[in-house]
CSV table of C-alpha atoms in Angstrom, one decimal:
chain,number,residue,atom,x,y,z
F,1,GLU,CA,203.4,80.0,79.4
F,2,VAL,CA,202.0,82.0,82.4
F,3,GLU,CA,198.4,80.4,81.6
F,4,ALA,CA,200.0,77.1,81.1
F,5,PHE,CA,201.6,77.1,84.3
F,6,ARG,CA,198.5,78.7,86.0
F,7,ASN,CA,196.4,75.7,84.6
F,8,ARG,CA,198.6,72.7,84.7
F,9,PRO,CA,197.2,69.5,86.3
F,10,LEU,CA,198.4,69.1,90.1
F,11,THR,CA,198.8,65.4,89.8
F,12,ALA,CA,201.1,65.0,93.0
F,13,SER,CA,199.8,65.1,96.5
F,14,TYR,CA,200.4,68.1,98.6
F,15,PRO,CA,199.4,67.5,102.0
F,16,PHE,CA,200.8,70.8,103.4
F,17,ILE,CA,199.7,74.4,102.1
F,18,LEU,CA,201.1,77.9,102.8
F,19,ALA,CA,199.0,80.6,101.3
F,20,ASP,CA,199.3,84.4,101.6
F,21,ALA,CA,198.1,87.5,99.8
F,22,THR,CA,200.5,90.7,98.8
F,23,TYR,CA,199.3,94.1,97.5
F,24,VAL,CA,200.4,95.8,94.0
F,25,ARG,CA,199.8,98.6,92.1
F,26,VAL,CA,198.2,97.9,88.6
F,27,HIS,CA,196.7,100.6,85.8
F,28,SER,CA,193.0,99.5,85.5
F,29,PRO,CA,191.3,99.3,82.1
F,30,MET,CA,190.1,103.0,82.9
F,31,GLY,CA,193.5,104.3,83.4
F,32,ALA,CA,193.2,104.6,87.1
F,33,VAL,CA,196.1,103.1,89.5
F,34,VAL,CA,194.4,100.7,91.7
F,35,SER,CA,195.9,98.3,94.2
F,36,VAL,CA,194.6,94.6,93.9
F,37,GLY,CA,195.6,91.3,95.7
F,38,LEU,CA,198.0,88.9,94.5
F,39,PHE,CA,197.0,85.6,96.2
F,40,ILE,CA,199.9,82.7,96.1
F,41,ALA,CA,199.5,79.5,97.3
F,42,ILE,CA,202.7,77.1,97.5
F,43,GLY,CA,202.2,73.4,98.0
F,44,ILE,CA,204.7,71.0,99.9
F,45,ARG,CA,204.9,67.1,99.0
F,46,GLU,CA,205.7,64.3,101.5
F,47,ASP,CA,209.1,64.0,100.0
F,48,GLY,CA,209.6,67.9,101.0
F,49,VAL,CA,209.8,69.2,97.2
F,50,ARG,CA,208.0,72.6,97.4
F,51,GLU,CA,206.2,74.1,94.6
F,52,VAL,CA,204.2,77.2,93.7
F,53,LEU,CA,200.5,75.5,93.0
F,54,GLY,CA,199.0,78.8,91.8
F,55,PHE,CA,198.3,82.3,92.0
F,56,ASP,CA,195.5,84.7,91.0
F,57,VAL,CA,194.4,88.5,91.4
F,58,SER,CA,191.6,90.0,93.1
F,59,GLN,CA,190.5,93.5,94.0
F,60,LYS,CA,190.4,92.5,97.8
F,61,GLU,CA,191.1,89.3,100.1
F,62,SER,CA,187.9,88.0,101.3
F,63,GLU,CA,186.5,84.6,102.1
F,64,GLN,CA,184.8,84.3,98.7
F,65,THR,CA,188.3,85.3,96.7
F,66,TRP,CA,190.1,82.5,98.8
F,67,LYS,CA,187.6,80.1,98.4
F,68,ALA,CA,187.4,81.1,94.4
F,69,MET,CA,191.3,80.2,94.6
F,70,PHE,CA,191.3,77.0,96.6
F,71,GLN,CA,188.4,75.7,94.5
F,72,SER,CA,190.6,76.2,91.1
F,73,LEU,CA,193.4,74.2,92.7
F,74,LYS,CA,190.8,71.6,93.7
F,75,LYS,CA,189.6,71.4,90.0
F,76,ARG,CA,193.3,71.1,89.0
F,77,GLY,CA,193.7,67.9,91.0
F,78,LEU,CA,194.8,69.4,94.7
F,79,ARG,CA,194.3,66.5,97.0
F,80,GLY,CA,195.2,65.2,100.3
F,81,VAL,CA,195.8,68.6,102.2
F,82,ARG,CA,196.3,67.8,105.9
F,83,LEU,CA,197.6,71.3,107.0
F,84,VAL,CA,197.3,74.7,105.8
F,85,THR,CA,199.4,77.8,107.2
F,86,THR,CA,198.4,81.5,106.7
F,87,ASP,CA,197.9,84.7,108.4
F,88,ALA,CA,194.9,85.1,110.9
F,89,HIS,CA,193.0,87.0,108.2
F,90,CYS,CA,189.5,85.7,108.9
F,91,GLY,CA,188.4,85.5,105.3
F,92,ILE,CA,190.9,82.6,104.6
F,93,GLN,CA,190.5,80.9,107.9
F,94,LYS,CA,186.8,80.6,106.6
F,95,ALA,CA,187.8,79.5,103.3
F,96,VAL,CA,190.2,76.8,104.8
F,97,GLN,CA,187.3,75.4,106.6
F,98,SER,CA,185.0,75.4,103.7
F,99,GLU,CA,187.4,74.2,100.9
F,100,PHE,CA,189.4,71.7,103.1
F,101,PRO,CA,187.2,70.0,106.0
F,102,GLY,CA,188.8,67.8,108.3
F,103,CYS,CA,192.0,69.8,107.7
F,104,ALA,CA,194.3,71.4,110.3
F,105,TRP,CA,195.0,75.3,110.2
F,106,GLN,CA,198.0,76.6,111.6
F,107,ARG,CA,198.3,80.5,112.0
F,108,CYS,CA,201.7,82.0,111.6
F,109,GLN,CA,203.6,82.4,114.5
F,110,THR,CA,205.6,85.1,112.8
F,111,HIS,CA,202.6,87.1,112.3
F,112,PHE,CA,201.1,86.0,115.7
F,113,SER,CA,204.3,87.3,117.5
F,114,LYS,CA,203.9,90.6,115.8
F,115,ASN,CA,200.2,90.5,117.2
F,116,VAL,CA,201.4,90.0,120.5
F,117,LEU,CA,204.3,92.3,120.6
F,118,ASP,CA,202.1,95.2,119.2
F,119,ALA,CA,200.0,95.0,122.3
F,120,CYS,CA,203.0,95.0,124.8
F,121,PRO,CA,204.5,98.0,126.2
F,122,ALA,CA,207.7,98.8,124.1
F,123,LYS,CA,210.4,98.5,127.1
F,124,LEU,CA,209.3,94.8,127.2
F,125,LYS,CA,209.4,93.8,123.6
F,126,PRO,CA,212.8,92.7,123.3
F,127,GLU,CA,212.7,89.9,125.9
F,128,LEU,CA,209.2,88.7,125.3
F,129,LYS,CA,210.2,88.2,121.5
F,130,VAL,CA,212.6,86.2,122.9
F,131,ALA,CA,210.5,84.4,125.2
F,132,LEU,CA,208.1,83.6,122.3
F,133,ARG,CA,210.5,82.1,119.9
F,134,ASP,CA,212.1,79.8,123.0
F,135,MET,CA,207.9,79.0,123.1
F,136,TYR,CA,207.6,78.1,119.4
F,137,GLU,CA,211.1,75.9,119.7
F,138,ALA,CA,209.6,73.7,122.6
F,139,PRO,CA,210.1,70.1,121.8
F,140,SER,CA,206.5,69.0,122.4
F,141,LEU,CA,203.0,70.4,122.7
F,142,GLU,CA,203.1,69.7,126.5
F,143,GLU,CA,206.4,71.6,126.8
F,144,CYS,CA,205.0,74.7,124.6
F,145,ARG,CA,201.9,75.0,127.0
F,146,SER,CA,204.3,75.1,129.8
F,147,ARG,CA,206.5,77.8,128.5
F,148,ARG,CA,203.2,79.7,127.6
F,149,ASP,CA,201.9,79.5,131.1
F,150,HIS,CA,205.4,80.8,132.3
F,151,ILE,CA,204.9,83.8,129.9
F,152,LEU,CA,201.7,84.2,131.0
F,153,GLU,CA,202.2,84.3,134.4
F,154,LYS,CA,205.6,86.5,134.1
F,155,TYR,CA,203.8,89.3,132.3
F,156,ALA,CA,200.4,89.3,133.3
F,157,ASP,CA,201.0,92.8,135.5
F,158,ALA,CA,203.3,94.4,133.1
F,159,ALA,CA,201.8,93.7,129.5
F,160,PRO,CA,198.2,92.4,130.3
F,161,LYS,CA,197.0,93.4,126.6
F,162,ALA,CA,199.6,91.3,125.0
F,163,MET,CA,198.9,88.5,127.4
F,164,GLU,CA,195.1,88.3,126.4
F,165,VAL,CA,196.4,88.1,122.7
F,166,LEU,CA,198.8,85.2,123.6
F,167,ASP,CA,195.8,83.4,125.7
F,168,LYS,CA,192.9,83.8,123.2
F,169,GLY,CA,195.4,82.8,120.2
F,170,TRP,CA,197.8,80.2,121.5
F,171,ALA,CA,195.5,77.2,120.3
F,172,ASP,CA,195.6,78.4,116.4
F,173,ILE,CA,199.5,78.4,116.6
F,174,VAL,CA,200.1,74.7,117.9
F,175,SER,CA,198.5,72.8,114.8
F,176,VAL,CA,202.4,71.8,113.4
F,177,TYR,CA,202.8,69.5,116.7
F,178,ALA,CA,200.8,67.0,115.1
F,179,LEU,CA,203.8,66.4,112.7
F,180,PRO,CA,207.1,65.4,113.2
F,181,LEU,CA,209.6,67.9,114.6
F,182,SER,CA,211.7,68.0,111.5
F,183,MET,CA,209.0,69.1,109.6
F,184,ARG,CA,207.6,71.8,112.1
F,185,LYS,CA,210.0,75.0,111.5
F,186,LYS,CA,209.0,75.2,107.8
F,187,LEU,CA,205.3,74.9,108.3
F,188,ARG,CA,204.8,76.7,111.4
F,189,THR,CA,205.2,80.1,109.7
F,190,SER,CA,204.0,81.3,106.1
F,191,ASN,CA,207.6,83.2,105.8
F,192,MET,CA,208.3,80.8,102.6
F,193,VAL,CA,205.5,82.6,100.7
F,194,GLU,CA,206.6,85.9,102.4
F,195,ARG,CA,210.0,85.4,100.7
F,196,LEU,CA,208.4,84.9,97.3
F,197,ASN,CA,206.0,88.3,98.0
F,198,GLY,CA,209.1,90.1,98.5
F,199,GLU,CA,210.5,89.0,95.2
F,200,VAL,CA,207.4,90.1,93.7
F,201,LYS,CA,207.8,93.1,95.6
F,202,ARG,CA,211.6,93.9,94.3
F,203,ARG,CA,210.0,93.6,90.8
F,204,GLU,CA,207.6,95.9,91.3
F,205,SER,CA,209.8,98.5,92.9
F,206,VAL,CA,211.4,98.1,89.2
F,207,ILE,CA,208.3,98.5,87.2
F,208,ARG,CA,206.5,101.1,89.8
F,209,ILE,CA,202.9,100.1,88.3
F,210,PHE,CA,202.0,97.1,86.5
F,211,PRO,CA,200.4,98.1,83.2
F,212,ASN,CA,197.4,95.8,83.4
F,213,ILE,CA,196.2,92.7,85.4
F,214,GLU,CA,197.6,90.4,83.3
F,215,SER,CA,201.3,91.6,83.9
């Protein structure tokens, strides 16, 4: 049943893809316990229906492993991809560019906020977190840019490293502004896949260590 699901034809068009990897512990054929990456891709159709398109397991997350994942989906019929939302892992970025030329890449805003806040002094994190959320919810790209500029100016002296992260990465988090307002919220983060990863982790906490790769 699992193999049938993983190899089923993808007959619909999925213009929006969300992808992420999480790590789980597995008994290797040699008996050792190893950490392996579980790669998951979710597709969203034009009518809003969400579907797990596929998943794979690999020893590590890299450009090559993500390319293999995307190539497998394309062989099964994946087409019409317009936007892919992921974290900022350089391997997945390059794989998206290679396998979906002309497709927009959206950096997960949740991960981006964490990157900015990690570079911010602790006392300023709560208010900067609110400011970033307000920026994400701007109704237009122009307003989002205006709110970014306000944040950069306000925290330039108090949190210069965080502002550098914000300034350098901002262009990667606004691809969703090419979409209608009603579609942006679900596609501006990879939270949908993160929740699925959480279910995998919940199961792992019961099993503790998966007995083999197939499991």
